[in-house]
Amino acid sequence: MHVFPLLTTLIFLPLFGGMAGLFFRRNPAQARFICLLTALIELVLVLGVIPLYGWSGPMQLTERFAWIPSLHVQYSLGMDGLSYLLVLLTALLVVLGMLTSWKEIQEDTAAFYTLLLASMSTAVGVFLARDLLLFYFFWEAQLIPMFFIIGRYGHEKRRYAALKFFVFSMVGGLPMLLAVIWLMINGQDISLAALSAVPVQGALQVYCAVAFMLAFAVKTPLLPVHTWLPDAHTQAPTAGSLLLAGVLLKTGAYAILRWALPLFPDILAAAAPWLAGLGLAGLFYASWTALAQRDAKRLVAYSSVAHMGLIIFAMFAHNRLGLSGAVVQMVSHALTTGALFVMVGMLAERFHSRELADFGGLWSTMPLFGGFFMFFAVASAGLPGLSNFVGELFIMIGSFKVYPVGASLAFCGIVVGLAYVLRLLQGTVLGAPGRLSGGDAAAAATDLDGREILILSVLALAVLLVGLHPSLLLKLVQQPLDALAAHWPG
């Protein structure tokens, strides 16, 4: 426990900063500046946590007081290495998302930037909540800002995509709400510590596990409840796609690690081969589907589903090394796939098209763009020395000990992923110039400017840091993952 409510500040500072920005709706430049300043302060606060508090115990930072005593509900927050890592990732990506939107969003700018900050608040709340009702509150609250980001600022089919995202997420979350209510009615202490110490038993554990996993599978997303994601990614503005890939999907995977696996160890251990199989099926299905896409953004969206399928496969291999690989892959996917979404958005800003058939040969006219695009594409494909390679290596070695056939199939799925990455490169920076990337149109196109180089350089440095020095990340999550592995049956 500490005197200054740092965790509460990390949750609500972005929301209040965004609301302050709304007072300057008639002056977009000032509103944008206030919101960016808020996001930067949040990032500095998160970066300051480690030197200020260190990491000496199992749960380094906590805040707690009685919220609804008659129902045993507490306002309980906690931060360990795993939640810190994801809060840091969220803070970084929101800053980069704001910079990405600098030119793209020119209408109702203050509201857009406020929605980005509100999205940050709810995501940080998900990562820090240690009471089930509080967690559910932030979990569902995530839908609101993202619904408006897609539905108000997206592309031509934005309303359809936003509604589909909202319906899938709400329907997925309702069984979890019923489970939470049932636990409260029966006087159960719904704090994470209490539920982990004495897991729900009997038939109720089966119902609760199914209810929780349905909500988490939709958000992750896991085959076959993934269909909202390609539409949401394709129709969202660039910053929306960045936060979807980098933050929102991570709340689903994080929730499995933080809540589902500790609370329902026996049921999920029994269902692990099936869930790992679904992850594997998602990896193959999404990779093959990505190969057939003509829209560059939709191709990257399906690659996102494939990467998350591999992460789910690793999580349910019940192997400690594979679990580390899953966490590394979560971070790496946020960086590399997020960067590819940003770069496809840069293409769309310049050429007003995302069709692969319109491009090709951009390397010769936009060498900086081509260099960064090549870097993030090969990073996504798992080139040694870059972040995805570390995650995939750990996943392969760890899961092979448990599912040798499944791990071999997962390797084949990664190879298929290499094929769609090559198609993406061939359709953009390599190959013959297309209708928009050759002739006069290409001559009029400009290469990356200073703002874009800054955004991509930060992401590239993070990819290199994780790829070349993964022990920094692994040390951060070692204790939480050891504690999680201790819950595994047998």
Short mmCIF file of C-alpha atoms in Angstrom, two decimals:
data_model
loop_
_atom_site.label_atom_id
_atom_site.label_comp_id
_atom_site.label_asym_id
_atom_site.label_seq_id
_atom_site.Cartn_x
_atom_site.Cartn_y
_atom_site.Cartn_z
CA MET A 1 0.00 0.00 0.00
CA HIS A 2 1.32 3.50 -0.78
CA VAL A 3 0.10 6.98 0.16
CA PHE A 4 -0.19 8.56 -3.28
CA PRO A 5 -3.01 6.86 -5.27
CA LEU A 6 -0.78 6.25 -8.29
CA LEU A 7 -2.85 3.42 -9.75
CA THR A 8 -6.07 5.42 -9.55
CA THR A 9 -4.25 8.33 -11.15
CA LEU A 10 -3.06 6.12 -14.00
CA ILE A 11 -6.66 5.06 -14.67
CA PHE A 12 -8.45 8.39 -14.46
CA LEU A 13 -5.83 10.93 -15.55
CA PRO A 14 -6.41 10.18 -19.28
CA LEU A 15 -10.18 10.48 -18.89
CA PHE A 16 -9.98 13.84 -17.11
CA GLY A 17 -7.35 15.09 -19.57
CA GLY A 18 -9.64 14.20 -22.45
CA MET A 19 -12.56 15.98 -20.81
CA ALA A 20 -10.37 19.07 -20.43
CA GLY A 21 -9.61 18.87 -24.14
CA LEU A 22 -13.34 19.00 -24.88
CA PHE A 23 -13.46 22.58 -23.57
CA PHE A 24 -11.40 23.54 -26.62
CA ARG A 25 -13.60 21.94 -29.27
CA ARG A 26 -13.56 25.12 -31.34
CA ASN A 27 -9.77 25.19 -31.34
CA PRO A 28 -8.59 21.75 -32.54
CA ALA A 29 -4.90 22.61 -32.18
CA GLN A 30 -5.26 23.41 -28.47
CA ALA A 31 -7.48 20.40 -27.84
CA ARG A 32 -4.97 18.15 -29.61
CA PHE A 33 -2.10 19.63 -27.58
CA ILE A 34 -3.87 19.15 -24.23
CA CYS A 35 -4.76 15.55 -25.03
CA LEU A 36 -1.25 14.74 -26.26
CA LEU A 37 0.25 16.38 -23.17
CA THR A 38 -2.03 14.23 -20.98
CA ALA A 39 -0.97 11.07 -22.78
CA LEU A 40 2.72 12.04 -22.43
CA ILE A 41 2.31 12.69 -18.68
CA GLU A 42 0.66 9.28 -18.34
CA LEU A 43 3.59 7.66 -20.17
CA VAL A 44 6.13 9.44 -17.93
CA LEU A 45 4.23 8.33 -14.81
CA VAL A 46 4.24 4.72 -16.00
CA LEU A 47 7.94 4.87 -16.87
CA GLY A 48 8.63 6.29 -13.40
CA VAL A 49 7.05 3.34 -11.58
CA ILE A 50 10.06 1.01 -11.72
CA PRO A 51 12.76 3.42 -10.44
CA LEU A 52 10.37 4.70 -7.75
CA TYR A 53 8.96 1.46 -6.39
CA GLY A 54 11.12 -1.40 -7.61
CA TRP A 55 9.86 -4.96 -7.95
CA SER A 56 10.61 -6.71 -4.68
CA GLY A 57 7.31 -8.48 -3.94
CA PRO A 58 4.61 -10.53 -5.62
CA MET A 59 2.25 -7.54 -5.96
CA GLN A 60 4.26 -4.34 -5.76
CA LEU A 61 1.56 -1.69 -5.90
CA THR A 62 -1.94 -2.00 -4.46
CA GLU A 63 -4.88 0.26 -3.60
CA ARG A 64 -7.98 -1.01 -1.85
CA PHE A 65 -11.03 0.17 0.05
CA ALA A 66 -14.56 -1.12 0.61
CA TRP A 67 -16.80 -0.14 -2.31
CA ILE A 68 -20.08 -2.06 -1.68
CA PRO A 69 -19.48 -3.82 1.67
CA SER A 70 -22.85 -5.60 1.74
CA LEU A 71 -21.88 -7.44 -1.46
CA HIS A 72 -18.19 -7.89 -0.52
CA VAL A 73 -17.23 -5.64 -3.44
CA GLN A 74 -13.99 -3.66 -3.11
CA TYR A 75 -12.33 -0.91 -5.09
CA SER A 76 -9.20 -3.02 -5.42
CA LEU A 77 -6.30 -2.28 -7.77
CA GLY A 78 -2.95 -3.97 -8.13
CA MET A 79 0.07 -3.80 -10.39
CA ASP A 80 2.66 -6.52 -10.90
CA GLY A 81 5.12 -7.01 -13.73
CA LEU A 82 2.53 -8.41 -16.15
CA SER A 83 -0.01 -5.64 -15.67
CA TYR A 84 2.79 -3.04 -15.67
CA LEU A 85 4.03 -4.28 -19.03
CA LEU A 86 0.58 -3.94 -20.59
CA VAL A 87 -0.09 -0.55 -19.01
CA LEU A 88 3.25 0.66 -20.41
CA LEU A 89 2.35 -0.74 -23.83
CA THR A 90 -1.04 1.02 -23.70
CA ALA A 91 0.47 4.36 -22.72
CA LEU A 92 3.05 4.16 -25.51
CA LEU A 93 0.56 3.17 -28.21
CA VAL A 94 -1.94 5.88 -27.29
CA VAL A 95 0.78 8.55 -27.65
CA LEU A 96 1.75 7.10 -31.04
CA GLY A 97 -1.92 6.82 -32.03
CA MET A 98 -2.39 10.51 -31.35
CA LEU A 99 0.63 11.41 -33.46
CA THR A 100 -0.63 9.10 -36.22
CA SER A 101 -3.99 10.91 -36.26
CA TRP A 102 -2.41 14.39 -36.49
CA LYS A 103 -3.41 14.89 -40.13
CA GLU A 104 -5.94 12.08 -40.62
CA ILE A 105 -8.58 13.37 -38.20
CA GLN A 106 -9.62 16.92 -39.09
CA GLU A 107 -13.29 16.85 -38.08
CA ASP A 108 -14.45 17.00 -34.47
CA THR A 109 -10.82 16.54 -33.42
CA ALA A 110 -11.30 17.20 -29.71
CA ALA A 111 -13.90 14.44 -29.37
CA PHE A 112 -11.69 11.96 -31.22
CA TYR A 113 -8.68 12.60 -29.00
CA THR A 114 -10.91 12.42 -25.92
CA LEU A 115 -12.16 9.02 -27.08
CA LEU A 116 -8.56 7.80 -27.45
CA LEU A 117 -7.83 8.89 -23.88
CA ALA A 118 -11.06 7.33 -22.61
CA SER A 119 -10.04 4.10 -24.32
CA MET A 120 -6.72 4.31 -22.48
CA SER A 121 -8.48 4.80 -19.12
CA THR A 122 -10.69 1.75 -19.54
CA ALA A 123 -7.84 -0.47 -20.75
CA VAL A 124 -5.59 0.54 -17.84
CA GLY A 125 -8.55 -0.18 -15.54
CA VAL A 126 -8.83 -3.71 -16.99
CA PHE A 127 -5.11 -4.32 -16.42
CA LEU A 128 -5.16 -3.02 -12.82
CA ALA A 129 -8.53 -4.18 -11.42
CA ARG A 130 -8.31 -6.89 -8.75
CA ASP A 131 -12.00 -7.11 -7.88
CA LEU A 132 -14.28 -8.98 -10.25
CA LEU A 133 -17.06 -6.37 -10.41
CA LEU A 134 -14.53 -3.57 -10.91
CA PHE A 135 -12.86 -5.61 -13.64
CA TYR A 136 -16.22 -6.19 -15.35
CA PHE A 137 -16.99 -2.46 -15.17
CA PHE A 138 -13.79 -1.52 -17.03
CA TRP A 139 -14.14 -4.54 -19.36
CA GLU A 140 -17.51 -3.40 -20.67
CA ALA A 141 -16.63 0.31 -20.54
CA GLN A 142 -13.96 -0.38 -23.17
CA LEU A 143 -16.71 -0.84 -25.75
CA ILE A 144 -18.00 2.72 -25.56
CA PRO A 145 -15.00 4.77 -26.77
CA MET A 146 -14.01 2.16 -29.38
CA PHE A 147 -17.60 1.99 -30.68
CA PHE A 148 -17.54 5.74 -31.36
CA ILE A 149 -13.97 5.73 -32.70
CA ILE A 150 -15.00 3.19 -35.35
CA GLY A 151 -18.57 4.37 -35.93
CA ARG A 152 -17.88 8.11 -36.05
CA TYR A 153 -14.38 8.37 -37.54
CA GLY A 154 -14.04 5.19 -39.60
CA HIS A 155 -14.45 4.49 -43.31
CA GLU A 156 -17.44 3.88 -45.58
CA LYS A 157 -18.91 0.86 -43.71
CA ARG A 158 -18.01 2.18 -40.27
CA ARG A 159 -21.50 1.97 -38.73
CA TYR A 160 -21.91 -1.69 -39.67
CA ALA A 161 -18.46 -2.54 -38.30
CA ALA A 162 -19.00 -0.58 -35.07
CA LEU A 163 -22.38 -2.21 -34.46
CA LYS A 164 -20.98 -5.69 -35.13
CA PHE A 165 -18.11 -5.05 -32.73
CA PHE A 166 -20.52 -3.81 -30.06
CA VAL A 167 -23.02 -6.68 -30.42
CA PHE A 168 -20.34 -9.40 -30.37
CA SER A 169 -18.67 -7.88 -27.30
CA MET A 170 -21.92 -7.31 -25.40
CA VAL A 171 -23.34 -10.76 -26.12
CA GLY A 172 -20.01 -12.30 -25.16
CA GLY A 173 -19.91 -10.38 -21.89
CA LEU A 174 -23.46 -11.05 -20.67
CA PRO A 175 -22.84 -14.63 -19.43
CA MET A 176 -19.84 -13.31 -17.47
CA LEU A 177 -22.09 -10.67 -15.87
CA LEU A 178 -24.57 -13.38 -14.80
CA ALA A 179 -21.71 -15.38 -13.30
CA VAL A 180 -20.47 -12.34 -11.37
CA ILE A 181 -23.98 -11.63 -10.07
CA TRP A 182 -24.45 -15.24 -9.00
CA LEU A 183 -21.18 -15.15 -7.06
CA MET A 184 -22.19 -11.95 -5.29
CA ILE A 185 -25.69 -13.22 -4.43
CA ASN A 186 -24.14 -16.26 -2.79
CA GLY A 187 -21.89 -14.12 -0.62
CA GLN A 188 -18.67 -15.02 -2.40
CA ASP A 189 -15.73 -12.68 -1.90
CA ILE A 190 -15.09 -11.72 -5.54
CA SER A 191 -11.60 -10.33 -5.13
CA LEU A 192 -8.94 -11.99 -7.29
CA ALA A 193 -7.01 -13.10 -4.21
CA ALA A 194 -10.03 -14.78 -2.60
CA LEU A 195 -11.25 -16.47 -5.77
CA SER A 196 -7.73 -17.72 -6.59
CA ALA A 197 -7.19 -19.07 -3.07
CA VAL A 198 -10.50 -20.96 -3.05
CA PRO A 199 -11.64 -21.60 -6.65
CA VAL A 200 -15.33 -22.15 -7.32
CA GLN A 201 -16.08 -25.87 -7.22
CA GLY A 202 -18.45 -28.33 -8.84
CA ALA A 203 -20.89 -27.62 -11.62
CA LEU A 204 -20.70 -23.90 -10.93
CA GLN A 205 -17.04 -23.90 -11.94
CA VAL A 206 -18.03 -25.31 -15.33
CA TYR A 207 -20.65 -22.61 -15.91
CA CYS A 208 -18.39 -19.80 -14.69
CA ALA A 209 -15.45 -21.04 -16.78
CA VAL A 210 -17.60 -21.20 -19.92
CA ALA A 211 -19.10 -17.75 -19.25
CA PHE A 212 -15.72 -16.12 -18.65
CA MET A 213 -14.01 -17.84 -21.56
CA LEU A 214 -16.77 -16.82 -23.97
CA ALA A 215 -16.24 -13.16 -23.09
CA PHE A 216 -12.46 -13.45 -23.29
CA ALA A 217 -12.55 -15.47 -26.53
CA VAL A 218 -14.62 -12.80 -28.29
CA LYS A 219 -12.23 -10.06 -27.26
CA THR A 220 -9.00 -11.99 -28.01
CA PRO A 221 -10.46 -13.07 -30.64
CA LEU A 222 -10.63 -16.86 -30.89
CA LEU A 223 -12.11 -18.85 -33.79
CA PRO A 224 -15.12 -18.96 -34.43
CA VAL A 225 -16.09 -15.72 -32.61
CA HIS A 226 -13.49 -13.64 -34.42
CA THR A 227 -15.59 -12.34 -37.33
CA TRP A 228 -16.08 -8.85 -35.88
CA LEU A 229 -12.33 -8.15 -35.94
CA PRO A 230 -11.52 -7.94 -39.69
CA ASP A 231 -14.47 -5.60 -40.23
CA ALA A 232 -13.57 -3.45 -37.23
CA HIS A 233 -9.92 -3.22 -38.27
CA THR A 234 -10.76 -2.44 -41.90
CA GLN A 235 -13.27 0.29 -41.11
CA ALA A 236 -11.54 1.91 -38.12
CA PRO A 237 -9.31 4.97 -38.50
CA THR A 238 -5.60 4.22 -38.25
CA ALA A 239 -5.33 5.00 -34.54
CA GLY A 240 -8.39 2.83 -33.92
CA SER A 241 -6.72 -0.12 -35.68
CA LEU A 242 -3.53 0.50 -33.71
CA LEU A 243 -5.39 0.40 -30.38
CA LEU A 244 -7.51 -2.57 -31.43
CA ALA A 245 -4.42 -4.64 -32.26
CA GLY A 246 -2.15 -3.28 -29.54
CA VAL A 247 -4.47 -2.83 -26.59
CA LEU A 248 -8.02 -4.16 -26.93
CA LEU A 249 -7.06 -7.65 -28.11
CA LYS A 250 -4.48 -7.77 -25.34
CA THR A 251 -7.17 -7.22 -22.71
CA GLY A 252 -8.73 -10.52 -23.85
CA ALA A 253 -5.46 -12.47 -23.68
CA TYR A 254 -4.54 -10.76 -20.39
CA ALA A 255 -7.93 -11.65 -18.88
CA ILE A 256 -7.32 -15.32 -19.66
CA LEU A 257 -3.98 -15.16 -17.84
CA ARG A 258 -5.13 -13.02 -14.92
CA TRP A 259 -8.64 -14.35 -14.28
CA ALA A 260 -9.61 -17.49 -16.21
CA LEU A 261 -6.56 -19.71 -15.60
CA PRO A 262 -6.20 -19.01 -11.84
CA LEU A 263 -9.95 -19.15 -11.12
CA PHE A 264 -10.84 -22.29 -13.07
CA PRO A 265 -7.66 -24.39 -13.10
CA ASP A 266 -9.25 -27.85 -13.24
CA ILE A 267 -11.89 -27.11 -15.88
CA LEU A 268 -9.49 -25.24 -18.15
CA ALA A 269 -6.84 -27.93 -17.71
CA ALA A 270 -9.38 -30.48 -18.92
CA ALA A 271 -10.42 -28.23 -21.82
CA ALA A 272 -6.85 -27.17 -22.66
CA PRO A 273 -6.37 -29.51 -25.67
CA TRP A 274 -9.62 -28.22 -27.22
CA LEU A 275 -8.79 -24.57 -26.59
CA ALA A 276 -5.24 -25.05 -27.89
CA GLY A 277 -6.77 -26.71 -30.95
CA LEU A 278 -9.05 -23.72 -31.51
CA GLY A 279 -6.02 -21.44 -31.32
CA LEU A 280 -4.24 -23.60 -33.88
CA ALA A 281 -7.30 -23.64 -36.14
CA GLY A 282 -7.46 -19.83 -35.90
CA LEU A 283 -3.79 -19.61 -36.87
CA PHE A 284 -4.32 -21.68 -40.04
CA TYR A 285 -7.71 -20.28 -41.02
CA ALA A 286 -6.67 -16.64 -40.63
CA SER A 287 -3.34 -17.19 -42.41
CA TRP A 288 -5.02 -18.81 -45.44
CA THR A 289 -7.70 -16.12 -45.48
CA ALA A 290 -5.05 -13.39 -45.30
CA LEU A 291 -3.45 -14.80 -48.45
CA ALA A 292 -6.67 -14.17 -50.39
CA GLN A 293 -7.15 -10.53 -49.34
CA ARG A 294 -6.87 -7.70 -51.84
CA ASP A 295 -7.14 -4.91 -49.26
CA ALA A 296 -3.80 -4.42 -47.48
CA LYS A 297 -5.48 -3.44 -44.21
CA ARG A 298 -7.76 -6.47 -44.27
CA LEU A 299 -4.73 -8.69 -44.92
CA VAL A 300 -3.01 -7.27 -41.83
CA ALA A 301 -6.27 -7.71 -39.88
CA TYR A 302 -6.39 -11.44 -40.64
CA SER A 303 -2.71 -11.73 -39.77
CA SER A 304 -3.68 -10.28 -36.40
CA VAL A 305 -6.22 -13.08 -35.87
CA ALA A 306 -3.54 -15.63 -36.84
CA HIS A 307 -1.03 -14.24 -34.32
CA MET A 308 -3.60 -14.26 -31.54
CA GLY A 309 -4.43 -17.89 -32.42
CA LEU A 310 -0.78 -18.80 -31.86
CA ILE A 311 -0.83 -16.99 -28.51
CA ILE A 312 -3.92 -18.93 -27.39
CA PHE A 313 -2.28 -22.18 -28.48
CA ALA A 314 0.73 -21.37 -26.29
CA MET A 315 -1.36 -20.36 -23.29
CA PHE A 316 -3.15 -23.70 -23.17
CA ALA A 317 -0.04 -25.79 -23.69
CA HIS A 318 0.44 -25.47 -19.91
CA ASN A 319 4.16 -25.07 -20.22
CA ARG A 320 6.07 -22.34 -18.41
CA LEU A 321 8.41 -21.59 -21.35
CA GLY A 322 5.48 -21.48 -23.75
CA LEU A 323 3.70 -19.08 -21.42
CA SER A 324 6.68 -16.70 -21.54
CA GLY A 325 6.57 -16.98 -25.32
CA ALA A 326 2.88 -16.10 -25.33
CA VAL A 327 3.53 -12.90 -23.34
CA VAL A 328 6.47 -11.91 -25.56
CA GLN A 329 4.29 -12.57 -28.60
CA MET A 330 1.50 -10.41 -27.15
CA VAL A 331 3.87 -7.46 -26.91
CA SER A 332 5.52 -8.16 -30.23
CA HIS A 333 2.20 -8.49 -32.05
CA ALA A 334 1.14 -5.10 -30.66
CA LEU A 335 4.33 -3.49 -31.97
CA THR A 336 4.71 -5.12 -35.39
CA THR A 337 1.07 -5.49 -36.44
CA GLY A 338 0.31 -2.05 -34.99
CA ALA A 339 3.14 -0.59 -37.07
CA LEU A 340 1.83 -2.28 -40.23
CA PHE A 341 -1.63 -0.80 -39.62
CA VAL A 342 -0.03 2.62 -39.19
CA MET A 343 1.92 2.26 -42.44
CA VAL A 344 -1.11 1.08 -44.43
CA GLY A 345 -2.86 4.16 -43.05
CA MET A 346 0.01 6.32 -44.34
CA LEU A 347 -0.45 4.76 -47.78
CA ALA A 348 -4.19 5.45 -47.70
CA GLU A 349 -3.54 9.09 -46.70
CA ARG A 350 -1.33 9.57 -49.77
CA PHE A 351 -3.12 7.50 -52.43
CA HIS A 352 -6.68 7.15 -51.06
CA SER A 353 -6.55 3.42 -51.69
CA ARG A 354 -5.56 0.27 -49.81
CA GLU A 355 -5.91 -2.15 -52.73
CA LEU A 356 -2.75 -4.17 -53.27
CA ALA A 357 -3.36 -4.13 -57.03
CA ASP A 358 -2.89 -0.33 -57.01
CA PHE A 359 0.62 -0.50 -55.57
CA GLY A 360 4.00 -2.11 -56.05
CA GLY A 361 7.50 -0.77 -56.50
CA LEU A 362 7.14 1.89 -53.82
CA TRP A 363 10.67 1.23 -52.67
CA SER A 364 12.12 3.26 -55.55
CA THR A 365 9.95 6.35 -54.99
CA MET A 366 9.51 6.14 -51.19
CA PRO A 367 12.70 4.49 -49.89
CA LEU A 368 12.17 5.41 -46.24
CA PHE A 369 8.64 4.04 -46.32
CA GLY A 370 9.89 0.92 -48.08
CA GLY A 371 12.63 0.36 -45.52
CA PHE A 372 10.34 0.64 -42.51
CA PHE A 373 7.62 -1.44 -44.18
CA MET A 374 10.13 -4.19 -44.98
CA PHE A 375 11.43 -4.09 -41.38
CA PHE A 376 8.02 -4.50 -39.75
CA ALA A 377 6.84 -7.09 -42.27
CA VAL A 378 9.85 -9.36 -41.72
CA ALA A 379 9.58 -8.76 -37.97
CA SER A 380 5.98 -9.95 -38.15
CA ALA A 381 7.17 -13.01 -40.06
CA GLY A 382 9.60 -13.87 -37.25
CA LEU A 383 13.03 -12.84 -38.56
CA PRO A 384 15.76 -13.76 -36.01
CA GLY A 385 16.93 -10.81 -33.94
CA LEU A 386 13.49 -9.21 -33.93
CA SER A 387 10.74 -9.51 -31.35
CA ASN A 388 8.38 -12.04 -33.00
CA PHE A 389 11.22 -14.52 -33.37
CA VAL A 390 11.76 -14.63 -29.61
CA GLY A 391 8.07 -15.20 -28.89
CA GLU A 392 7.66 -17.86 -31.56
CA LEU A 393 10.86 -19.67 -30.51
CA PHE A 394 9.71 -19.88 -26.88
CA ILE A 395 6.24 -20.99 -27.97
CA MET A 396 7.59 -23.71 -30.25
CA ILE A 397 10.04 -25.13 -27.69
CA GLY A 398 7.57 -24.92 -24.80
CA SER A 399 4.51 -26.30 -26.56
CA PHE A 400 6.45 -29.09 -28.31
CA LYS A 401 7.03 -30.71 -24.92
CA VAL A 402 3.25 -30.93 -24.41
CA TYR A 403 1.76 -31.09 -27.91
CA PRO A 404 4.51 -32.26 -30.32
CA VAL A 405 2.05 -32.70 -33.21
CA GLY A 406 0.31 -29.41 -32.45
CA ALA A 407 3.63 -27.56 -32.23
CA SER A 408 4.67 -29.02 -35.60
CA LEU A 409 1.39 -27.85 -37.11
CA ALA A 410 1.87 -24.43 -35.51
CA PHE A 411 5.28 -24.23 -37.20
CA CYS A 412 3.58 -24.94 -40.55
CA GLY A 413 1.06 -22.18 -39.75
CA ILE A 414 3.92 -19.74 -39.17
CA VAL A 415 5.34 -20.72 -42.58
CA VAL A 416 1.96 -19.89 -44.15
CA GLY A 417 2.26 -16.54 -42.39
CA LEU A 418 5.53 -15.98 -44.22
CA ALA A 419 3.62 -16.42 -47.50
CA TYR A 420 1.09 -13.65 -46.79
CA VAL A 421 3.87 -11.36 -45.60
CA LEU A 422 5.66 -11.87 -48.92
CA ARG A 423 2.42 -11.15 -50.77
CA LEU A 424 2.01 -7.96 -48.75
CA LEU A 425 5.56 -6.86 -49.62
CA GLN A 426 5.12 -7.80 -53.28
CA GLY A 427 1.92 -5.77 -53.47
CA THR A 428 3.38 -2.63 -51.90
CA VAL A 429 7.10 -1.93 -51.84
CA LEU A 430 8.38 -4.67 -54.20
CA GLY A 431 7.17 -5.87 -57.59
CA ALA A 432 6.17 -3.79 -60.61
CA PRO A 433 4.62 -0.34 -60.03
CA GLY A 434 0.82 -0.40 -59.94
CA ARG A 435 -1.77 2.11 -61.14
CA LEU A 436 -1.12 4.48 -58.22
CA SER A 437 2.54 3.75 -57.52
CA GLY A 438 3.92 4.42 -60.99
CA GLY A 439 4.07 7.37 -63.39
CA ASP A 440 2.87 10.82 -62.35
CA ALA A 441 1.03 9.57 -59.27
CA ALA A 442 4.25 8.10 -57.86
CA ALA A 443 6.18 11.28 -58.64
CA ALA A 444 3.64 13.29 -56.64
CA ALA A 445 3.84 10.95 -53.63
CA THR A 446 6.03 12.10 -50.77
CA ASP A 447 8.16 9.91 -48.57
CA LEU A 448 7.85 9.84 -44.79
CA ASP A 449 7.96 13.17 -42.98
CA GLY A 450 9.53 13.83 -39.58
CA ARG A 451 6.41 12.98 -37.57
CA GLU A 452 5.97 9.66 -39.36
CA ILE A 453 9.67 8.78 -38.98
CA LEU A 454 9.42 9.48 -35.25
CA ILE A 455 6.37 7.18 -34.85
CA LEU A 456 7.94 4.33 -36.78
CA SER A 457 11.37 4.75 -35.17
CA VAL A 458 9.90 4.35 -31.68
CA LEU A 459 8.10 1.17 -32.72
CA ALA A 460 11.20 -0.15 -34.52
CA LEU A 461 13.43 0.46 -31.49
CA ALA A 462 10.94 -1.38 -29.28
CA VAL A 463 10.91 -4.34 -31.71
CA LEU A 464 14.73 -4.40 -31.70
CA LEU A 465 14.91 -4.11 -27.89
CA VAL A 466 12.60 -7.09 -27.36
CA GLY A 467 14.33 -9.07 -30.10
CA LEU A 468 17.91 -8.47 -28.97
CA HIS A 469 17.45 -8.18 -25.20
CA PRO A 470 14.28 -10.12 -24.27
CA SER A 471 15.50 -10.74 -20.72
CA LEU A 472 14.31 -7.25 -19.74
CA LEU A 473 10.74 -8.21 -20.59
CA LEU A 474 11.03 -11.76 -19.28
CA LYS A 475 12.41 -10.59 -15.94
CA LEU A 476 9.47 -8.25 -15.58
CA VAL A 477 6.87 -11.00 -15.97
CA GLN A 478 8.78 -13.86 -14.34
CA GLN A 479 7.11 -13.66 -10.93
CA PRO A 480 3.49 -13.31 -12.18
CA LEU A 481 3.95 -16.17 -14.63
CA ASP A 482 5.58 -18.38 -11.95
CA ALA A 483 2.56 -17.69 -9.72
CA LEU A 484 0.21 -18.55 -12.58
CA ALA A 485 2.02 -21.80 -13.35
CA ALA A 486 1.70 -22.77 -9.67
CA HIS A 487 -2.09 -22.99 -10.18
CA TRP A 488 -1.78 -25.65 -12.88
CA PRO A 489 -3.10 -29.03 -11.75
CA GLY A 490 -0.50 -31.75 -11.30
#
